[in-house]
GROMACS .gro file of C-alpha atoms in nm:
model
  417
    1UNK     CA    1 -13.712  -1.971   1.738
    2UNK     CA    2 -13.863  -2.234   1.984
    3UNK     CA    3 -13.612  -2.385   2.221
    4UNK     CA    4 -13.636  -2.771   2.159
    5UNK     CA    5 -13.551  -2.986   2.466
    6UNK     CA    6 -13.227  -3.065   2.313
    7UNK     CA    7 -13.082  -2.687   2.302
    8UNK     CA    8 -13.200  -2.605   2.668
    9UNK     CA    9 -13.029  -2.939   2.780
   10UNK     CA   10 -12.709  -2.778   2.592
   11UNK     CA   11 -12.545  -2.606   2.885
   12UNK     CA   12 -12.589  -2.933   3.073
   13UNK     CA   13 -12.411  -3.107   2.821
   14UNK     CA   14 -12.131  -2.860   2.811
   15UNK     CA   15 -12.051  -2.885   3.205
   16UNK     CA   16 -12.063  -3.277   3.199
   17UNK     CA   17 -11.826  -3.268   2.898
   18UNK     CA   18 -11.590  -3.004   3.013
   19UNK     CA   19 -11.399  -3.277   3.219
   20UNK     CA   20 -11.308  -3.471   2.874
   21UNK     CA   21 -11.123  -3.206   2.712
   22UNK     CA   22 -11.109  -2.908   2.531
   23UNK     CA   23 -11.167  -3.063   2.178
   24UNK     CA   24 -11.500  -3.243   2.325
   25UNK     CA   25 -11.577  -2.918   2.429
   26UNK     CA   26 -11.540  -2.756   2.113
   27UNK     CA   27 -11.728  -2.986   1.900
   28UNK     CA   28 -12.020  -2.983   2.148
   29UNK     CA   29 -12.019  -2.628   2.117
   30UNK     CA   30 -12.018  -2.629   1.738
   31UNK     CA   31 -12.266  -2.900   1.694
   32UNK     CA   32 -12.535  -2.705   1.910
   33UNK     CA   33 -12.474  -2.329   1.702
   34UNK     CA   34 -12.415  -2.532   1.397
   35UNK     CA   35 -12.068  -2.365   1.270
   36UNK     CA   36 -11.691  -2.434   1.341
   37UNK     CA   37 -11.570  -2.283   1.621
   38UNK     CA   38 -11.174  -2.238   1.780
   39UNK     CA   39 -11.133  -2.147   2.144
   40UNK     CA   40 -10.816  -1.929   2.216
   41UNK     CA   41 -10.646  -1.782   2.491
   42UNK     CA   42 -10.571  -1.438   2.559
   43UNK     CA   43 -10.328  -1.432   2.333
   44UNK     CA   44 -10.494  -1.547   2.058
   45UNK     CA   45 -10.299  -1.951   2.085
   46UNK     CA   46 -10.534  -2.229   1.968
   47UNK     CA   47 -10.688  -2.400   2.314
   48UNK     CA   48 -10.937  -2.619   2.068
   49UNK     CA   49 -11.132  -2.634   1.713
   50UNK     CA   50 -11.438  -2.828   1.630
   51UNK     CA   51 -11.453  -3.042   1.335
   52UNK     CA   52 -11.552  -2.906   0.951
   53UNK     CA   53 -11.665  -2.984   0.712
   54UNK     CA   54 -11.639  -2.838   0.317
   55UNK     CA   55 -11.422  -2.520   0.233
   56UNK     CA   56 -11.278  -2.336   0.539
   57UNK     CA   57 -11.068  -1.994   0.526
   58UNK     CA   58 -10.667  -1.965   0.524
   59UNK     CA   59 -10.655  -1.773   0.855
   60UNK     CA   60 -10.815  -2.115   1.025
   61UNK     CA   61 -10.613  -2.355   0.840
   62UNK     CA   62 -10.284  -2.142   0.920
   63UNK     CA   63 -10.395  -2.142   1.307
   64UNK     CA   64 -10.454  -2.502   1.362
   65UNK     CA   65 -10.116  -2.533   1.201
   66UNK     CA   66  -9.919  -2.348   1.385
   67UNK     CA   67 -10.142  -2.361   1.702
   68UNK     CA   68 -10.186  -1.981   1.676
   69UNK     CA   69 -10.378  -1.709   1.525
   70UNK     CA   70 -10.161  -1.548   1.225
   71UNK     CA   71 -10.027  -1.284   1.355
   72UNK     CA   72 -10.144  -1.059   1.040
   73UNK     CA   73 -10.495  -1.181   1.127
   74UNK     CA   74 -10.444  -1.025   1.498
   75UNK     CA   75 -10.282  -0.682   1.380
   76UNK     CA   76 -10.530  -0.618   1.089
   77UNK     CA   77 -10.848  -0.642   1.341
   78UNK     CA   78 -10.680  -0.412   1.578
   79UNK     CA   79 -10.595  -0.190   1.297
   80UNK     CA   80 -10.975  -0.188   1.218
   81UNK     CA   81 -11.072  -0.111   1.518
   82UNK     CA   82 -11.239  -0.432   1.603
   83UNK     CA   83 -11.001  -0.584   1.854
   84UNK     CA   84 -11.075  -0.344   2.024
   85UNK     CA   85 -11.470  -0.360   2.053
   86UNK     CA   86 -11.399  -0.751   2.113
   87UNK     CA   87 -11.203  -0.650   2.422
   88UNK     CA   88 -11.426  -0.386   2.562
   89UNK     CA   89 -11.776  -0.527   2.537
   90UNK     CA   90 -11.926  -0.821   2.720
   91UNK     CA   91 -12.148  -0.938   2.356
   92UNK     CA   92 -12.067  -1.095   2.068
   93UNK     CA   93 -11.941  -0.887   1.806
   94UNK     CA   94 -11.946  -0.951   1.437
   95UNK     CA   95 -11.620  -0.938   1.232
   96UNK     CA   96 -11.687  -0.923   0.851
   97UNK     CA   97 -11.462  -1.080   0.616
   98UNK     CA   98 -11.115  -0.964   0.560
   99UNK     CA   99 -10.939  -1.164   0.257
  100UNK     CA  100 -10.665  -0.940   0.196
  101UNK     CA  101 -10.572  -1.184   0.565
  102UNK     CA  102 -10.717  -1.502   0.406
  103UNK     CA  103 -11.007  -1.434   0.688
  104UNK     CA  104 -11.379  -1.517   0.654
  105UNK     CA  105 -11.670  -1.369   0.816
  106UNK     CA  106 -11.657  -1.464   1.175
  107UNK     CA  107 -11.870  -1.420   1.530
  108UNK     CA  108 -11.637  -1.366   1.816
  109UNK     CA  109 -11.726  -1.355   2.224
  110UNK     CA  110 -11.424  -1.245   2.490
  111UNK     CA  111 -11.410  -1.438   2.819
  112UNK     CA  112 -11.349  -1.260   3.113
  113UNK     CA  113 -11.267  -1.310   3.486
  114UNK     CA  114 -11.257  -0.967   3.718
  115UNK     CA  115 -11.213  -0.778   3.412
  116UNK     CA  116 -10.928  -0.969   3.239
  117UNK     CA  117 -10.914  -1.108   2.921
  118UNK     CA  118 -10.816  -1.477   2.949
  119UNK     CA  119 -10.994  -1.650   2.600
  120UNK     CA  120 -11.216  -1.648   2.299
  121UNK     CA  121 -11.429  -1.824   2.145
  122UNK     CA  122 -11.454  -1.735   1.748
  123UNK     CA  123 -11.758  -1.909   1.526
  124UNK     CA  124 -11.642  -1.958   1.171
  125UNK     CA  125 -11.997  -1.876   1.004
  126UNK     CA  126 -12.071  -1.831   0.630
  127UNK     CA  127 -12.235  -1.517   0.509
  128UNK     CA  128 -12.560  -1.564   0.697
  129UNK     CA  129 -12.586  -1.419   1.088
  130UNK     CA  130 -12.639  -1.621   1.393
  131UNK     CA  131 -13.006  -1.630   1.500
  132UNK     CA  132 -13.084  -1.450   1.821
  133UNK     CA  133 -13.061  -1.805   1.974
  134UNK     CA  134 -12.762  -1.880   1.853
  135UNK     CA  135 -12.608  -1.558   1.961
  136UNK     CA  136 -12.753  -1.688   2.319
  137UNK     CA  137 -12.614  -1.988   2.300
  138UNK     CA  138 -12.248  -1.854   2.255
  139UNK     CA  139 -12.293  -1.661   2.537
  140UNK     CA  140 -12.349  -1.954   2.722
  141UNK     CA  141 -12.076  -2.098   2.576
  142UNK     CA  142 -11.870  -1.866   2.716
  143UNK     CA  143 -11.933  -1.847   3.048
  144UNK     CA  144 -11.908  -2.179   3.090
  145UNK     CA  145 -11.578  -2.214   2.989
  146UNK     CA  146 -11.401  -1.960   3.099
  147UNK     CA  147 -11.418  -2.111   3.384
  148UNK     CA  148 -11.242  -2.399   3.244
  149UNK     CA  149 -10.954  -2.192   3.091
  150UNK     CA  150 -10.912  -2.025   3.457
  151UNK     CA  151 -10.815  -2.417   3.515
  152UNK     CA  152 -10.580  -2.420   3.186
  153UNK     CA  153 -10.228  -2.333   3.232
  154UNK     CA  154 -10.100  -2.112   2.971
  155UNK     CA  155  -9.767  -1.919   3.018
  156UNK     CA  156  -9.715  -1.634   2.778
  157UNK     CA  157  -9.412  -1.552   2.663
  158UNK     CA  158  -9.246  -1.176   2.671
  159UNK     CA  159  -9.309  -1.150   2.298
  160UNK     CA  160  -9.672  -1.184   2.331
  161UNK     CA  161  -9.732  -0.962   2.604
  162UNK     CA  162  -9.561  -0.727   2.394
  163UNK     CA  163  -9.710  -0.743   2.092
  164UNK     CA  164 -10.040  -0.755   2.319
  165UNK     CA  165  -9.913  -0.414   2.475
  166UNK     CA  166  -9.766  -0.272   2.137
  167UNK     CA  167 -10.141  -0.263   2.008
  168UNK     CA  168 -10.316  -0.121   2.287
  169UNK     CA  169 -10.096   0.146   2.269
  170UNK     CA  170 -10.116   0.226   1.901
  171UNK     CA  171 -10.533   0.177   1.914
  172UNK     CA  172 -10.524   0.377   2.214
  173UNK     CA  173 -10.694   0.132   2.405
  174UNK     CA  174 -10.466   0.211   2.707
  175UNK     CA  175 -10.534   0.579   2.726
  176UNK     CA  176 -10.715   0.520   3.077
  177UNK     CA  177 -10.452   0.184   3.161
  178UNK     CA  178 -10.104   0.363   3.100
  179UNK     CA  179  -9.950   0.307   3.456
  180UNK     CA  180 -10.104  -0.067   3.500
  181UNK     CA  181 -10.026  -0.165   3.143
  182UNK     CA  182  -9.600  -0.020   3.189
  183UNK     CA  183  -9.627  -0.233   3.499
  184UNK     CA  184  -9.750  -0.549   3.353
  185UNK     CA  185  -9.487  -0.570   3.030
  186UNK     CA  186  -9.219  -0.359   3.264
  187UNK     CA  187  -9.105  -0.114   3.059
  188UNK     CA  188  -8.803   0.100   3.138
  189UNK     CA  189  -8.975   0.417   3.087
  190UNK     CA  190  -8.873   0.733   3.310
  191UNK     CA  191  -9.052   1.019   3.372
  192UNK     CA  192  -8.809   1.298   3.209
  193UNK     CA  193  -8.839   1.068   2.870
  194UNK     CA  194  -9.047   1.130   2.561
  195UNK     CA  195  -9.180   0.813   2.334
  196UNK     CA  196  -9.209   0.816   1.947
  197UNK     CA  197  -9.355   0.572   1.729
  198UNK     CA  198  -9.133   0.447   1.426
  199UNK     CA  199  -9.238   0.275   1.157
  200UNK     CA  200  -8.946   0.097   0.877
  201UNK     CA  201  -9.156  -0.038   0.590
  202UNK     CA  202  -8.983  -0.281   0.359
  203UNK     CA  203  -9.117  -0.318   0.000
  204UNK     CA  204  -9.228  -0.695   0.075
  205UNK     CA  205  -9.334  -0.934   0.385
  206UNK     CA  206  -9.069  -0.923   0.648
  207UNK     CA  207  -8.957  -1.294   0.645
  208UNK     CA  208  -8.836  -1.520   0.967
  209UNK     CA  209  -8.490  -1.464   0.853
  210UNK     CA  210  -8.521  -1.087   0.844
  211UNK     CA  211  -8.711  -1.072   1.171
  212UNK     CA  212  -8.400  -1.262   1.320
  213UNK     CA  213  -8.137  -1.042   1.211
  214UNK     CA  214  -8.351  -0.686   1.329
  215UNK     CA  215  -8.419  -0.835   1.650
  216UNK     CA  216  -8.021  -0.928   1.701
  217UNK     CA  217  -7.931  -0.602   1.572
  218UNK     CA  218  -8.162  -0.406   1.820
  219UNK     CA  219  -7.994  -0.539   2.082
  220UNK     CA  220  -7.692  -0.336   2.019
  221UNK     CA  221  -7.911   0.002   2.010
  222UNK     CA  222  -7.862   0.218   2.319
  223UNK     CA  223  -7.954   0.587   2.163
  224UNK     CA  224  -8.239   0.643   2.180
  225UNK     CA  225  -8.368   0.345   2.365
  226UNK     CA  226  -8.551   0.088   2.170
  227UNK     CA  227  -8.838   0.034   2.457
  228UNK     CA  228  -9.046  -0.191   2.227
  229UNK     CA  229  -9.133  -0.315   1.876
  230UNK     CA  230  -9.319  -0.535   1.706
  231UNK     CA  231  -9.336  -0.657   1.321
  232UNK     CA  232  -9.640  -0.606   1.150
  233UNK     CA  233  -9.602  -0.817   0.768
  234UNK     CA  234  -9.402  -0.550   0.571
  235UNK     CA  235  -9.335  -0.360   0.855
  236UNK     CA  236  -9.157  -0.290   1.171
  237UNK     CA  237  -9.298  -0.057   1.442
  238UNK     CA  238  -9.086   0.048   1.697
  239UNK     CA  239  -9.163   0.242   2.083
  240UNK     CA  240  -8.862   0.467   2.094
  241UNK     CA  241  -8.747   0.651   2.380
  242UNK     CA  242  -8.585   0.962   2.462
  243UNK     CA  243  -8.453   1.195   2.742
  244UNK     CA  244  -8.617   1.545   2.728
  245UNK     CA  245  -8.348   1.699   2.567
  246UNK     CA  246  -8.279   1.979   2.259
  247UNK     CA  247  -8.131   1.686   2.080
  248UNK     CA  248  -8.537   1.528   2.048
  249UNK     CA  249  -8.573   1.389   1.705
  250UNK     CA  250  -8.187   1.382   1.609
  251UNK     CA  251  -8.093   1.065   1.748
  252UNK     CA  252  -8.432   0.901   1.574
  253UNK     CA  253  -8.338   1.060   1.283
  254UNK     CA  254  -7.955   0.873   1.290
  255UNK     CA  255  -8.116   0.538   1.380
  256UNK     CA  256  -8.379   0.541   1.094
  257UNK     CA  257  -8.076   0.666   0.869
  258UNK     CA  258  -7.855   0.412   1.013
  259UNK     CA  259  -8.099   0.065   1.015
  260UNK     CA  260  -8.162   0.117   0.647
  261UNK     CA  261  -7.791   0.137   0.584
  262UNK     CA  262  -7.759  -0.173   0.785
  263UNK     CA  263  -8.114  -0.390   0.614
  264UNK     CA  264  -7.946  -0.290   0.288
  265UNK     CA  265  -7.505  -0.372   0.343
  266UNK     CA  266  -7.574  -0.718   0.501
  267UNK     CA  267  -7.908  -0.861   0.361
  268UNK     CA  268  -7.904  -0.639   0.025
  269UNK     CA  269  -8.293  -0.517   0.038
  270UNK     CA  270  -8.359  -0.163  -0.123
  271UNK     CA  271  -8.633   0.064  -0.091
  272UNK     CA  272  -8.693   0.047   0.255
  273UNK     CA  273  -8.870   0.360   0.403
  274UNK     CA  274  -8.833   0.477   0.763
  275UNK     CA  275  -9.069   0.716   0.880
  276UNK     CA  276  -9.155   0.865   1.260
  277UNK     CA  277  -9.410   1.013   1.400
  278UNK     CA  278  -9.422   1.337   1.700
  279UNK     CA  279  -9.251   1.282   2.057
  280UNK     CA  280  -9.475   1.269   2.345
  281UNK     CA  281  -9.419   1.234   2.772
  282UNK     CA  282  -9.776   1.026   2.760
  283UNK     CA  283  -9.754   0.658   2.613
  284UNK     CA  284 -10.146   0.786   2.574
  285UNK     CA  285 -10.036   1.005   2.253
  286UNK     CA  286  -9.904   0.709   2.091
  287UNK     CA  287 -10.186   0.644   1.916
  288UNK     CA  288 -10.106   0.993   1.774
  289UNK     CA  289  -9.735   0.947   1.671
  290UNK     CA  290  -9.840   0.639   1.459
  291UNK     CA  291 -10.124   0.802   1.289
  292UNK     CA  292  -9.838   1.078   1.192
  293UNK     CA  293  -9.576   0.850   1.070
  294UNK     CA  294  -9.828   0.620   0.874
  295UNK     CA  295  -9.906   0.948   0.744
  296UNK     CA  296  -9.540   1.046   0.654
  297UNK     CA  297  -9.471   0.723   0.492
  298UNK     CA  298  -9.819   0.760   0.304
  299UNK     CA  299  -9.689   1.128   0.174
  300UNK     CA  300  -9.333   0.985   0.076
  301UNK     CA  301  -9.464   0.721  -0.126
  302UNK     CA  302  -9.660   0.972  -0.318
  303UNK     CA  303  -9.422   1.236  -0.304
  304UNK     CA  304  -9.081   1.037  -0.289
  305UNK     CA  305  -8.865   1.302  -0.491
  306UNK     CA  306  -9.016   1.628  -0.287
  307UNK     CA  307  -9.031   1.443   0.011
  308UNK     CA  308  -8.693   1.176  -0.001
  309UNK     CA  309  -8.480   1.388   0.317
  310UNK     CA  310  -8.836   1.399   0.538
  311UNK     CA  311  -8.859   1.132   0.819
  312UNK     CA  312  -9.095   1.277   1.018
  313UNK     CA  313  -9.398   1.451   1.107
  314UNK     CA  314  -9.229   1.769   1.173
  315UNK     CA  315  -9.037   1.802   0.914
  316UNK     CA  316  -9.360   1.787   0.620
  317UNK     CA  317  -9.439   2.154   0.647
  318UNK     CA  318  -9.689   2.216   0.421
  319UNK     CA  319  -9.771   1.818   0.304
  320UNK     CA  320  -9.904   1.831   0.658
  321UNK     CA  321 -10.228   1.963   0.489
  322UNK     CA  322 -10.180   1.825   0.126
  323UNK     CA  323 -10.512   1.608   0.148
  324UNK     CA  324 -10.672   1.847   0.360
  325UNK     CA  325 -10.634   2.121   0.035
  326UNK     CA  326 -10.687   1.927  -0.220
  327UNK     CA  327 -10.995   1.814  -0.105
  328UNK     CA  328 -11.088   2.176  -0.029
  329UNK     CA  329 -10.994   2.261  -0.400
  330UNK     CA  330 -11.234   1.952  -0.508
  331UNK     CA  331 -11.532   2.068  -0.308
  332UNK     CA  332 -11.494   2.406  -0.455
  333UNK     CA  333 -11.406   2.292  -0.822
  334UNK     CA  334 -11.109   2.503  -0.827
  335UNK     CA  335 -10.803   2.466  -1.059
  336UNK     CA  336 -10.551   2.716  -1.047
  337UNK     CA  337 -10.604   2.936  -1.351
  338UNK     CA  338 -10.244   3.063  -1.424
  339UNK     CA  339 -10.139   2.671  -1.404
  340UNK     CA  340 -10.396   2.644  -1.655
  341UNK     CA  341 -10.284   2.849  -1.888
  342UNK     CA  342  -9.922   2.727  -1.872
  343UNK     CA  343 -10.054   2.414  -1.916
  344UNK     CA  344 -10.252   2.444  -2.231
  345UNK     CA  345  -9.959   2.659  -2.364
  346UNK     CA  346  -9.698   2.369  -2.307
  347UNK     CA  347  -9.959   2.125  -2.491
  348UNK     CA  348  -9.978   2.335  -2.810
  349UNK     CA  349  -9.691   2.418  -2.822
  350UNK     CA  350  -9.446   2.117  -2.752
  351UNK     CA  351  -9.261   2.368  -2.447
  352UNK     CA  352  -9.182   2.221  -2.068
  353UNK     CA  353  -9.307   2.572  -1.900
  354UNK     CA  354  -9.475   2.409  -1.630
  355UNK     CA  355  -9.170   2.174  -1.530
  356UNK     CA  356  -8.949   2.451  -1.515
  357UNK     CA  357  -9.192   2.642  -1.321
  358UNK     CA  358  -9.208   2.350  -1.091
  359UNK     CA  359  -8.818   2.309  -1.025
  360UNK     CA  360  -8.777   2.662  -1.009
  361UNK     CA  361  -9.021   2.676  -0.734
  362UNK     CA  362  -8.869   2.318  -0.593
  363UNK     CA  363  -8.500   2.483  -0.575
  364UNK     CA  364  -8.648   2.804  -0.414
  365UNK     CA  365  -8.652   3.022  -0.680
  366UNK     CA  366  -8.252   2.999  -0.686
  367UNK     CA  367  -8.212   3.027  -1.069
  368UNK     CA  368  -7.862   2.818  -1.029
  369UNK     CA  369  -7.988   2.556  -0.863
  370UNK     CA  370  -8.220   2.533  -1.118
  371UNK     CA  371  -8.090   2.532  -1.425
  372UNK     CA  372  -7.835   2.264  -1.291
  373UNK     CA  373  -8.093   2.059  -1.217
  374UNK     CA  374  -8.274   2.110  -1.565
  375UNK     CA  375  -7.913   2.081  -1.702
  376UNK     CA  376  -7.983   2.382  -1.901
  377UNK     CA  377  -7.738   2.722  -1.874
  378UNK     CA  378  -7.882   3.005  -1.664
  379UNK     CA  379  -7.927   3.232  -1.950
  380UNK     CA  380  -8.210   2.959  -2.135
  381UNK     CA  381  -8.362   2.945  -1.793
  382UNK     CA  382  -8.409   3.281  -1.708
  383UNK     CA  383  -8.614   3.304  -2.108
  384UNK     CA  384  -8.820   3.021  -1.975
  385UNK     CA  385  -8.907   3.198  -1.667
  386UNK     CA  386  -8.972   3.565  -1.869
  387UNK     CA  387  -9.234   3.322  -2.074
  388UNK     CA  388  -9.354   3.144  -1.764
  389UNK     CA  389  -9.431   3.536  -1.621
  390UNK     CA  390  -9.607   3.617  -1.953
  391UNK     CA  391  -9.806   3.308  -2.043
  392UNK     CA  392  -9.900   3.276  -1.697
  393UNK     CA  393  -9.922   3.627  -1.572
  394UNK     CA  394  -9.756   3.566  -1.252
  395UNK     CA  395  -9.567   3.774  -1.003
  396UNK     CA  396  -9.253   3.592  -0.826
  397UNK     CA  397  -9.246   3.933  -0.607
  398UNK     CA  398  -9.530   3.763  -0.406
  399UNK     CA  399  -9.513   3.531  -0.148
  400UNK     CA  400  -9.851   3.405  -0.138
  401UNK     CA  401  -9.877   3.403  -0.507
  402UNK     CA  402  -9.549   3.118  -0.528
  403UNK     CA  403  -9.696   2.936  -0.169
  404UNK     CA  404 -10.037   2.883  -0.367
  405UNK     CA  405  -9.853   2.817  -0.675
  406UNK     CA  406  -9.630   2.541  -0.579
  407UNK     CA  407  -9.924   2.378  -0.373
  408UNK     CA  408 -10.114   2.361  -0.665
  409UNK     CA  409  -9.850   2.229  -0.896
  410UNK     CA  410  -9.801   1.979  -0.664
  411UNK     CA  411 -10.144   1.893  -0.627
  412UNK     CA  412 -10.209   1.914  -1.062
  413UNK     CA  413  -9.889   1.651  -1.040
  414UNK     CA  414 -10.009   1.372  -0.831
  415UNK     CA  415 -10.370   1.450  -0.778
  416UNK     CA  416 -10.546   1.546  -1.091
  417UNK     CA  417 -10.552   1.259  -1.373
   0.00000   0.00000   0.00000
């Protein structure tokens, strides 16, 4: 594209305006690339927005409202991965669309000053990409006013530097930054303690009345140490602390036990799960300990009657490697042949040989346990078991033989349609 003498008088333009105001600034900016634009600080409050015209997105009509990016809008890029890219590299990066967030596609450039974030400048574009002009022009955009947002005074609070900090740590953008980033948000972290990442998920969007009443009630927790947290929609995530003891894990354990019991006596919500992830000495392996309690609290919704006493990562055992199998057992195209068998037999003939197997196996082959939790007398459940050894020719004398057995079950249960 040729350069006509009004786009290469553009940066001109934007220095002479830059004295006005922001908002002048804005719609300059947006008149010369041709889309809506906001400018933000560094964390992500609304500095300025150009003018629009037709349909615009939820996620820009929520942050000129409330003078602030939606906080969902914030936590599902860095869950993506693309907060991260927009803080690491100098060019503009492209977000695609995320509606579940009520955001369209976007453009984004950081600003920086000696290496610290301090704006942004997002274009609101439809689903066509910026020319390689336009792209240039942004980039002039930017470095022109970042140096008017190094003249903007902008205080943020403790919460934002937290929730700032909270996401670093759990993209593990701050492998590399540990010491500097403690300093900055001035944690209370020793060197004898070990950090796990909670996660309490509630079965809809946390409201502002919830998020009151957690926040007041943390206050009161001093074992383990709540170091940090953060709510994410139906979620809160929490930075827990620990000394170095044999009692690791216990005390999380009693707090998740304990904040549900809480949620539900005074505010009367159900069905909250809380979940935790491995402890580590390095706020660098945080990143890890959320990856394993997301996964624990993705296992216990699919297995929440196997699973309901598990809160964390340690405690799965063989779940651990539940995906990992079955898709092992899909790549090979293997069903287990004696569940097979049982199977087909329980379908032709009206019988429940393959739950009984199942429960057996779930009690650990303890034949009382069982047939109290069949509510059948020991006598009709040890006949059920001599059929389940005939029809499926199995050997309860093996070890391997019941491990592989009850994986598979499980798997045929909430795998296989």
């Amino acid at each position: 594209m040729k350069e006509s003498k009004k786009d290469t008088e553009f940066p001109h333009k934007i220095v002479e305006r830059s004295s006005c105001s922001f908002h002048t600034l804005a719609d300059e900016i947006a008149n010369q690339i041709g889309y809506p634009i906001t400018i933000e600080d560094a964390f992500h409050h609304l500095i300025s927005y150009s003018r629009h015209q037709g349909k615009i997105d939820q996620a820009r009509v929520d942050t000129i409202i409330n003078k602030k990016v939606p906080d969902k809008v914030i936590n599902s890029l860095w869950k993506s991965g693309i907060m991260k890219q927009i803080l690491e590299k100098e060019e503009p990066i492209i977000v695609p669309a995320k509606e579940k967030v009520g955001l369209g596609n976007r453009v984004v450039i950081s600003m920086k000053y000696d290496s610290r974030i301090i704006g942004f400048i997002w274009v609101h574009i439809n689903k066509k990409m910026l020319t390689p002009f336009q792209l240039q022009l942004l980039k002039k955009s930017a470095n022109l006013v970042k140096y008017e947002l190094l003249h903007y005074s902008t205080k943020a609070n403790e919460e934002e530097k937290r929730r700032e900090f909270f996401f670093h740590l759990l993209s593990g953008f701050c492998q590399q930054k540990e010491n500097m980033l403690i300093q900055e948000t001035n944690l209370n972290i020793s060197s004898d303690q070990r950090c796990t990442i909670v996660i309490i998920h509630f079965n809809k969007e946390i409201d502002s009345k919830i998020q009151e009443y957690i926040s007041n009630y943390i206050k009161n927790i001093y074992l383990p140490q709540v170091i940090s947290f953060i709510f994410d929609q139906d979620q809160v995530i929490f930075l827990m602390g620990e000394k170095n003891t044999k009692e690791n894990g216990k005390n999380i354990l009693l707090f998740i036990q304990n904040f549900i019991r809480e949620i539900y006596q005074q505010l009367q919500i159900k069905d909250i799960i809380g979940v935790f992830g491995m402890s580590y000495q390095s706020l660098a392996y945080m990143k890890d300990s959320y990856e394993q309690a997301l996964k624990v609290l993705e296992l216990k919704r699919k297995f929440p009657i196997e699973l309901a006493s598990v809160y964390g990562y340690h405690q799965l055992g063989i779940y651990q490697f539940i995906d990992e199998i079955y898709q092992n057992r899909i790549r090979t195209h293997y069903r287990n042949e004696k569940i097979q068998r049982l199977k087909e037999y329980d379908y032709h003939h009206n019988t429940d040989l393959l739950s009984t197997l199942e429960i057996y196996l779930d009690c650990d082959c303890n034949s009382q346990k069982a047939s109290e939790k069949i509510h059948i007398h020991p006598n009709t459940l040890n006949y059920r078991l001599k059929r389940v050894i005939e029809i499926g020719q199995l050997d309860f004398s093996n070890f391997n033989e019941k491990t592989t057995l009850y994986i598979d079950l499980k798997l045929e249960k909430n795998f296989y349609k």
